[in-house]
mmCIF file of C-alpha atoms in Angstrom:
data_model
loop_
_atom_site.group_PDB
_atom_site.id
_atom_site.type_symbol
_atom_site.label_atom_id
_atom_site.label_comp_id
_atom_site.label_asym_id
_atom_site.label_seq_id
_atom_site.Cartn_x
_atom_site.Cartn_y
_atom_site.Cartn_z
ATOM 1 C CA UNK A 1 136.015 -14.237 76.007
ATOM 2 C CA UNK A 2 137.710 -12.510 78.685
ATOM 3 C CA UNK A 3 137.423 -12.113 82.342
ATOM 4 C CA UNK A 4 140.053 -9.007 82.439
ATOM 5 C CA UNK A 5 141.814 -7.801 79.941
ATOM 6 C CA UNK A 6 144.198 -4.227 80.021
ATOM 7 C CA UNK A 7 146.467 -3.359 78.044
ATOM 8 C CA UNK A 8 149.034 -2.586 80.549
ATOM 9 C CA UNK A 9 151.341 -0.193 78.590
ATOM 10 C CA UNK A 10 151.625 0.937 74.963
ATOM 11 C CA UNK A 11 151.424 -2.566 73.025
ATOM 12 C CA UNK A 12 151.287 -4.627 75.877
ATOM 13 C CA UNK A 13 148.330 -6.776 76.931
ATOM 14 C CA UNK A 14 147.145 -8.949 79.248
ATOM 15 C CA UNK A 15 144.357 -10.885 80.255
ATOM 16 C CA UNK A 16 142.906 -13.920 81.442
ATOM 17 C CA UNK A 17 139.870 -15.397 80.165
ATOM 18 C CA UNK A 18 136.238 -17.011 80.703
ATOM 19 C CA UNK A 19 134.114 -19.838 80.071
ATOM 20 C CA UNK A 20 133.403 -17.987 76.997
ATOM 21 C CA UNK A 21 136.816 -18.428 75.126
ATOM 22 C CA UNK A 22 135.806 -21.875 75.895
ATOM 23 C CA UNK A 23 138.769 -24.762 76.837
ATOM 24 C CA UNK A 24 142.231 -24.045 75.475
ATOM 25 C CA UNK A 25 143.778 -26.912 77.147
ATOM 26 C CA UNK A 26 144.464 -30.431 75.089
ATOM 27 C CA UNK A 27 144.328 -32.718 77.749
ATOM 28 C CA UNK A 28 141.058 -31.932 78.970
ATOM 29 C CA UNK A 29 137.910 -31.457 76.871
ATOM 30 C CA UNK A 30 138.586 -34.609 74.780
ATOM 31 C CA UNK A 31 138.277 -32.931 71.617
ATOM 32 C CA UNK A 32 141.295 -31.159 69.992
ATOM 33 C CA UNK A 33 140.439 -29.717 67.299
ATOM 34 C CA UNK A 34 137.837 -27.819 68.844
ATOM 35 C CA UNK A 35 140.853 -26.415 71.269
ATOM 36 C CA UNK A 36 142.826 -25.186 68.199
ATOM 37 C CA UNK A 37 140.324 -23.414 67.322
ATOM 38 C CA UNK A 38 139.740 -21.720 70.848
ATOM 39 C CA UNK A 39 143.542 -20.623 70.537
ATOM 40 C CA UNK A 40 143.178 -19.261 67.218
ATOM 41 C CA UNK A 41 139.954 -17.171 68.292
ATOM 42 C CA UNK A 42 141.850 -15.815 71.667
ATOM 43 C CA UNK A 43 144.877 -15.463 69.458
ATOM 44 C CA UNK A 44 142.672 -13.195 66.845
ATOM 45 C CA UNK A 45 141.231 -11.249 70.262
ATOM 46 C CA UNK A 46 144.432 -10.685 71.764
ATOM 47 C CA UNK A 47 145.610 -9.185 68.467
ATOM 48 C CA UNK A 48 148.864 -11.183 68.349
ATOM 49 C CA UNK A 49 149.878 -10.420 65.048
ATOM 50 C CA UNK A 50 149.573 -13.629 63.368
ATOM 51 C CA UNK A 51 151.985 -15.254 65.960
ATOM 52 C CA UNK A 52 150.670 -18.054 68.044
ATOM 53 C CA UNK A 53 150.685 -17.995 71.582
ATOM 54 C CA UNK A 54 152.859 -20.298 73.793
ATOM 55 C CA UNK A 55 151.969 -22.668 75.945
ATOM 56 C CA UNK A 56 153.903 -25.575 78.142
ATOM 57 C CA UNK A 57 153.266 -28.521 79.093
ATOM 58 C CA UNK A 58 152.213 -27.805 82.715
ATOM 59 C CA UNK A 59 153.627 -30.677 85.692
ATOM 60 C CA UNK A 60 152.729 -28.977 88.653
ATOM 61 C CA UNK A 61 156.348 -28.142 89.252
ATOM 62 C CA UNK A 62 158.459 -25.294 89.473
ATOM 63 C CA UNK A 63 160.779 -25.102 86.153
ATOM 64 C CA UNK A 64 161.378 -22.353 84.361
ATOM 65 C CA UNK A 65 161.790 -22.228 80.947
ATOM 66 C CA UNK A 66 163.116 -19.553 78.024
ATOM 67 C CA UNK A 67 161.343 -19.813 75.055
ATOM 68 C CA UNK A 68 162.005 -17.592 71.697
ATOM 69 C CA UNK A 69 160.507 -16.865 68.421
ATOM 70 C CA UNK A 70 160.089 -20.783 66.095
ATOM 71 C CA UNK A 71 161.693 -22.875 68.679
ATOM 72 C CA UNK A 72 158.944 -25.286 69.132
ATOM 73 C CA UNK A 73 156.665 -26.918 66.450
ATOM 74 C CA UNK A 74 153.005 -26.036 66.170
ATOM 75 C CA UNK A 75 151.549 -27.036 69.504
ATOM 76 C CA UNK A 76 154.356 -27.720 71.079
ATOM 77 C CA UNK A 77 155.784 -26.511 74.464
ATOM 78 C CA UNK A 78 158.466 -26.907 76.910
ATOM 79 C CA UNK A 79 157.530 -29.009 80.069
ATOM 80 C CA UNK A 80 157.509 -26.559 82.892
ATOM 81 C CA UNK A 81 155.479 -24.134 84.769
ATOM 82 C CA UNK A 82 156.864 -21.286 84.151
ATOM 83 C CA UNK A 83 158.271 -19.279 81.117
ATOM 84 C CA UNK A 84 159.996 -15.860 80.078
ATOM 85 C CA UNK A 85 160.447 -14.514 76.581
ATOM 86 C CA UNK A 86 161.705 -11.886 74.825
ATOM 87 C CA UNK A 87 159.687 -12.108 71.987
ATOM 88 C CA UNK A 88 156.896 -14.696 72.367
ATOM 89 C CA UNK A 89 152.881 -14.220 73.189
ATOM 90 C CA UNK A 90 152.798 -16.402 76.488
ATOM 91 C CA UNK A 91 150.317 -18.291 77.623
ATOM 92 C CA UNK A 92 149.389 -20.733 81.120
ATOM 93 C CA UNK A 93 146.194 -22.594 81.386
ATOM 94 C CA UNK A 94 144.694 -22.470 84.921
ATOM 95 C CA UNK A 95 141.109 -24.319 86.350
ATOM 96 C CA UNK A 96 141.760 -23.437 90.519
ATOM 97 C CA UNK A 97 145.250 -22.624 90.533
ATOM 98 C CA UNK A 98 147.134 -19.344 90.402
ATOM 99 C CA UNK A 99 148.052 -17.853 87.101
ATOM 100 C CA UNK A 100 150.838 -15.437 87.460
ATOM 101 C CA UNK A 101 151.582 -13.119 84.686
ATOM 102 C CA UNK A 102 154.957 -10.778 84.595
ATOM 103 C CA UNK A 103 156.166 -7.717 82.866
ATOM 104 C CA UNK A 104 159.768 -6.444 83.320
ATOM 105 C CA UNK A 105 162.011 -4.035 81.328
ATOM 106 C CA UNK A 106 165.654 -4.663 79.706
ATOM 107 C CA UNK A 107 168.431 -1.667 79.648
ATOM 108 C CA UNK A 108 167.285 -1.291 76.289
ATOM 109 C CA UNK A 109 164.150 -0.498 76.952
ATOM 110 C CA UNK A 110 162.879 -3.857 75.766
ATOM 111 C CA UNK A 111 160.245 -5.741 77.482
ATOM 112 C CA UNK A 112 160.905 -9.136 79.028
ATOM 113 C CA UNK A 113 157.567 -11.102 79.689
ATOM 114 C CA UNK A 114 156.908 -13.856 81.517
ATOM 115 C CA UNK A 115 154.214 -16.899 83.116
ATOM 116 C CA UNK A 116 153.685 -19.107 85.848
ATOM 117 C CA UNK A 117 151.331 -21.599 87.027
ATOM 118 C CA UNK A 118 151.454 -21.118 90.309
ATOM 119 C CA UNK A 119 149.624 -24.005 92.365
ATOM 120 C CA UNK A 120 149.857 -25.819 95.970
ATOM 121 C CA UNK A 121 153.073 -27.519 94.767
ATOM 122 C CA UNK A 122 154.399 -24.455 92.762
ATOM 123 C CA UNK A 123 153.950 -22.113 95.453
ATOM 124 C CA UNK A 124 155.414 -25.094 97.989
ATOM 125 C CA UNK A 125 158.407 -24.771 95.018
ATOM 126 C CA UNK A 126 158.796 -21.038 94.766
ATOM 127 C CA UNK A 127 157.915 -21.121 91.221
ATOM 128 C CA UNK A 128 156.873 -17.447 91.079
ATOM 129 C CA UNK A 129 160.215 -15.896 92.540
ATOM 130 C CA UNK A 130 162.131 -18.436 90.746
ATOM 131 C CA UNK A 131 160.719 -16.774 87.776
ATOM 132 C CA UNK A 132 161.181 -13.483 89.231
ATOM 133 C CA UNK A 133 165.341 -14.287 89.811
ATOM 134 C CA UNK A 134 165.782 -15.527 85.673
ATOM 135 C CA UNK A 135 163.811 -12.631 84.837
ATOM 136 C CA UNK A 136 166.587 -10.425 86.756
ATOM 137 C CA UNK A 137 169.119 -12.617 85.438
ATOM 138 C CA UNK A 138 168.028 -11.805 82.202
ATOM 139 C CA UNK A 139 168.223 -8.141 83.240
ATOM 140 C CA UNK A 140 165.209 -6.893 83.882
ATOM 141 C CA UNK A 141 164.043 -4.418 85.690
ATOM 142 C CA UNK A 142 160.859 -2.799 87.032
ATOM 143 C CA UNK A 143 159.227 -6.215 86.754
ATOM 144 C CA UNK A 144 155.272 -6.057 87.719
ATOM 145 C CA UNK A 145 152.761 -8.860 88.249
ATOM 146 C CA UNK A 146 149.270 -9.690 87.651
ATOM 147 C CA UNK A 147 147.680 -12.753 89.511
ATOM 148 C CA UNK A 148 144.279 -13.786 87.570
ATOM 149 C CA UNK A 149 141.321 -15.674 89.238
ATOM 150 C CA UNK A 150 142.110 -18.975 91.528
ATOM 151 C CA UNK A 151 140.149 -21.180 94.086
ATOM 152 C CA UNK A 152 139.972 -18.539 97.336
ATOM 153 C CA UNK A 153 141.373 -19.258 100.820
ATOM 154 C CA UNK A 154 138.098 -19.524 101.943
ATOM 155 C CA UNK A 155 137.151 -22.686 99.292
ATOM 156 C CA UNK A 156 140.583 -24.271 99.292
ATOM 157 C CA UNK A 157 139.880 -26.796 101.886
ATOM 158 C CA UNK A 158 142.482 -29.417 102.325
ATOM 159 C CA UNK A 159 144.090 -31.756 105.207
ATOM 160 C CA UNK A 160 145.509 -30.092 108.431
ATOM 161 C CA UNK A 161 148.846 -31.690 107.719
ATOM 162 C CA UNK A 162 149.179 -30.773 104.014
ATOM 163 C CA UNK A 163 147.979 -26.838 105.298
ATOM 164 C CA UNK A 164 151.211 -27.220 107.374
ATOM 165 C CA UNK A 165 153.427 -28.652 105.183
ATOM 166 C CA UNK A 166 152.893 -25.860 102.649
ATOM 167 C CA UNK A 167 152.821 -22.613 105.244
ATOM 168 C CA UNK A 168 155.980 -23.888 106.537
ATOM 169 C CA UNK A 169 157.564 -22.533 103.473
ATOM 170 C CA UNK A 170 155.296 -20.223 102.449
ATOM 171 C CA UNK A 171 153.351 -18.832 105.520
ATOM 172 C CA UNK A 172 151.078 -16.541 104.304
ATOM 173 C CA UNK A 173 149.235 -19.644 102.794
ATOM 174 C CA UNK A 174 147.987 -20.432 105.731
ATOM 175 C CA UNK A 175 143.939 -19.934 105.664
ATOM 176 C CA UNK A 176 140.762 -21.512 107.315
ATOM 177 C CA UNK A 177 137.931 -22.084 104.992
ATOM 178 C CA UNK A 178 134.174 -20.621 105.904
ATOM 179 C CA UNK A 179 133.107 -23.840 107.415
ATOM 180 C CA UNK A 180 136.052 -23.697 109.709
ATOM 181 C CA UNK A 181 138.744 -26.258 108.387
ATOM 182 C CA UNK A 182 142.102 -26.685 107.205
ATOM 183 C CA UNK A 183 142.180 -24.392 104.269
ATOM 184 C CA UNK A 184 145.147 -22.857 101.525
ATOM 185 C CA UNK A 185 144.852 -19.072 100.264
ATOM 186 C CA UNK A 186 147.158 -19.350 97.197
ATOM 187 C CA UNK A 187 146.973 -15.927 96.103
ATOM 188 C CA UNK A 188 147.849 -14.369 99.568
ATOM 189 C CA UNK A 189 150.973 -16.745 99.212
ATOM 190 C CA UNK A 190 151.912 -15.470 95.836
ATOM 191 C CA UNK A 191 151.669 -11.856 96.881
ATOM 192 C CA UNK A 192 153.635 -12.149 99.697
ATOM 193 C CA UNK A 193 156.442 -14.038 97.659
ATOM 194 C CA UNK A 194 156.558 -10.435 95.084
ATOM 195 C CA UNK A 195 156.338 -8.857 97.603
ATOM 196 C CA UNK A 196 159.478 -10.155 99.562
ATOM 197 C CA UNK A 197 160.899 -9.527 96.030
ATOM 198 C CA UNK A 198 159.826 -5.774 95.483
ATOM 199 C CA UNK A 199 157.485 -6.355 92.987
ATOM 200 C CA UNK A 200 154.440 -4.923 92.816
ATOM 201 C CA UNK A 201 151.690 -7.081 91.912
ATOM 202 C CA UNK A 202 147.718 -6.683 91.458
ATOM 203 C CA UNK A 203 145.196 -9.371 92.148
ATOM 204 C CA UNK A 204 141.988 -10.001 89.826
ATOM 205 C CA UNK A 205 139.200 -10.995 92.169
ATOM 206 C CA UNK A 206 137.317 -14.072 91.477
ATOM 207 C CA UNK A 207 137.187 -17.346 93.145
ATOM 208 C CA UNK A 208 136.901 -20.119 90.260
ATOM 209 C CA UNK A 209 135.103 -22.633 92.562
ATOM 210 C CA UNK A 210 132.432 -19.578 92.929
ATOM 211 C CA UNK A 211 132.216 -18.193 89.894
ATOM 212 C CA UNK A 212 130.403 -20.408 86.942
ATOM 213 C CA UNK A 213 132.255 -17.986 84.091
ATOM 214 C CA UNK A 214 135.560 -19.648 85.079
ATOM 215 C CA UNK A 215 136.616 -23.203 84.917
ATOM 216 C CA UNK A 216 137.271 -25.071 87.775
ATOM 217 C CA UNK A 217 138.811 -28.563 87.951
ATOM 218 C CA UNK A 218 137.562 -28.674 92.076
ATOM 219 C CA UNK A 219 133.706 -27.637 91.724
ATOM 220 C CA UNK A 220 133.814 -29.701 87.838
ATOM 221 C CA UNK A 221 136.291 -32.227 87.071
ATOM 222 C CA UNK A 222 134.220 -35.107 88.470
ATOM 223 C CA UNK A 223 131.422 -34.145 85.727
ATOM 224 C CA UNK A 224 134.285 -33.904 82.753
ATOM 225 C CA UNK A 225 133.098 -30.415 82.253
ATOM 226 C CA UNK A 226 136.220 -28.389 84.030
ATOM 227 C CA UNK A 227 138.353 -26.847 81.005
ATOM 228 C CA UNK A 228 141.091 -24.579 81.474
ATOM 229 C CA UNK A 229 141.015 -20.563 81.138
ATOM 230 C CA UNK A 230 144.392 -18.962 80.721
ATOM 231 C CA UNK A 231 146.540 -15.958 81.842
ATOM 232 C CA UNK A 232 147.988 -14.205 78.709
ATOM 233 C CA UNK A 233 150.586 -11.833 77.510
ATOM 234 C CA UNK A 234 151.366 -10.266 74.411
ATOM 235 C CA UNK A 235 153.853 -7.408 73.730
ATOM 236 C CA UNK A 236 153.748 -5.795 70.615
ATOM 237 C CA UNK A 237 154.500 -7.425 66.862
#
């Protein structure tokens, strides 16, 4: 069911998950009701309280959205690729790509949570410290980050121009892969952005294209077999 899973401070969790909480994305898998009933299972794991977790509709962009408590219907989500909350379980659905999940603190002493899909075109976007700013906007402070499993820099071959185009804005992108060719290392990109930001992040190793526990659209979509894991995070009732 889960890959890693902490609970990070007193009635705060988070966690990513395996092959073994199955697909939890609708627009791969082909069969939906199967996916509700992944959700509900990792929803019943998590220990959310009865309240269902929130997902978006993922574009490979870099929008942010605020969601609260009933705003969308069943199943519904806002289209973007990132989200913060005050009082919602969170959710974003990853197979290669970087799932960032974020924890920061109010005056109050209330937590503000937060999740972003961060792939080649959200890290191009600066999805993750656009995140990080409404998150400050919002007021918090303290904010920490976990990055779950992704494609490495070593597996994330792709054309010498595209390489470019990408480390131009975010340089620490820049990788070769083990054969020796134009390669991405998302993660190293993402911790460099939080970390330009102050914010101290921590990386779960795994590489998806590696790893058969994790979905991965690079290493299965061809067979129809690449679901999507997710990062999660769920504070308190």
């Amino acid at each position: 069911m889960f890959w890693w899973h902490r609970e990070v401070c007193p009635g705060i969790r988070v966690a990513f998950t395996d092959t073994g909480a199955g697909n939890l994305a609708f627009h791969v898998g082909g069969d939906p009701e199967q996916v509700r009933r992944n959700r509900a299972q990792l929803e019943l794991q998590l220990g959310t309280g009865g309240r269902r977790l929130q997902f978006m509709d993922q574009v490979h962009g870099s929008e942010v959205a605020e969601v609260a408590e009933g705003e969308f219907a069943t199943g519904a989500g806002p289209t973007a690729d990132a989200m913060i909350s005050a009082d919602m379980p969170l959710a974003v659905m990853v197979a290669d790509c970087v799932p960032v999940v974020l924890l920061g603190w109010t005056a109050d002493g209330a937590p503000l949570t937060a999740v972003a899909h961060a792939g080649r075109p959200g890290v191009a976007g600066r999805v993750v410290p656009k995140t990080v700013a409404l998150m400050r906007l919002r007021g918090a402070e303290g904010i920490r980050a976990w990055l779950g499993p992704s494609v490495c820099g070593e597996c994330y071959e792709v054309p010498q121009a595209l390489r470019a185009e990408v480390a131009a804005v975010a340089p620490a992108s820049y990788a070769t892969t083990r054969w020796r060719t134009p390669a991405l290392d998302l993660p190293a990109a993402v911790l460099s952005q939080l970390a330009a930001l102050g914010v101290e992040a921590e990386r779960i190793p795994a590489c998806t294209l590696e790893e058969p526990a994790l979905f991965s659209h690079r290493r299965d979509g061809h067979s129809g077999l690449a679901g999507r894991f997710a990062g999660v995070i769920c504070a308190g009732e």
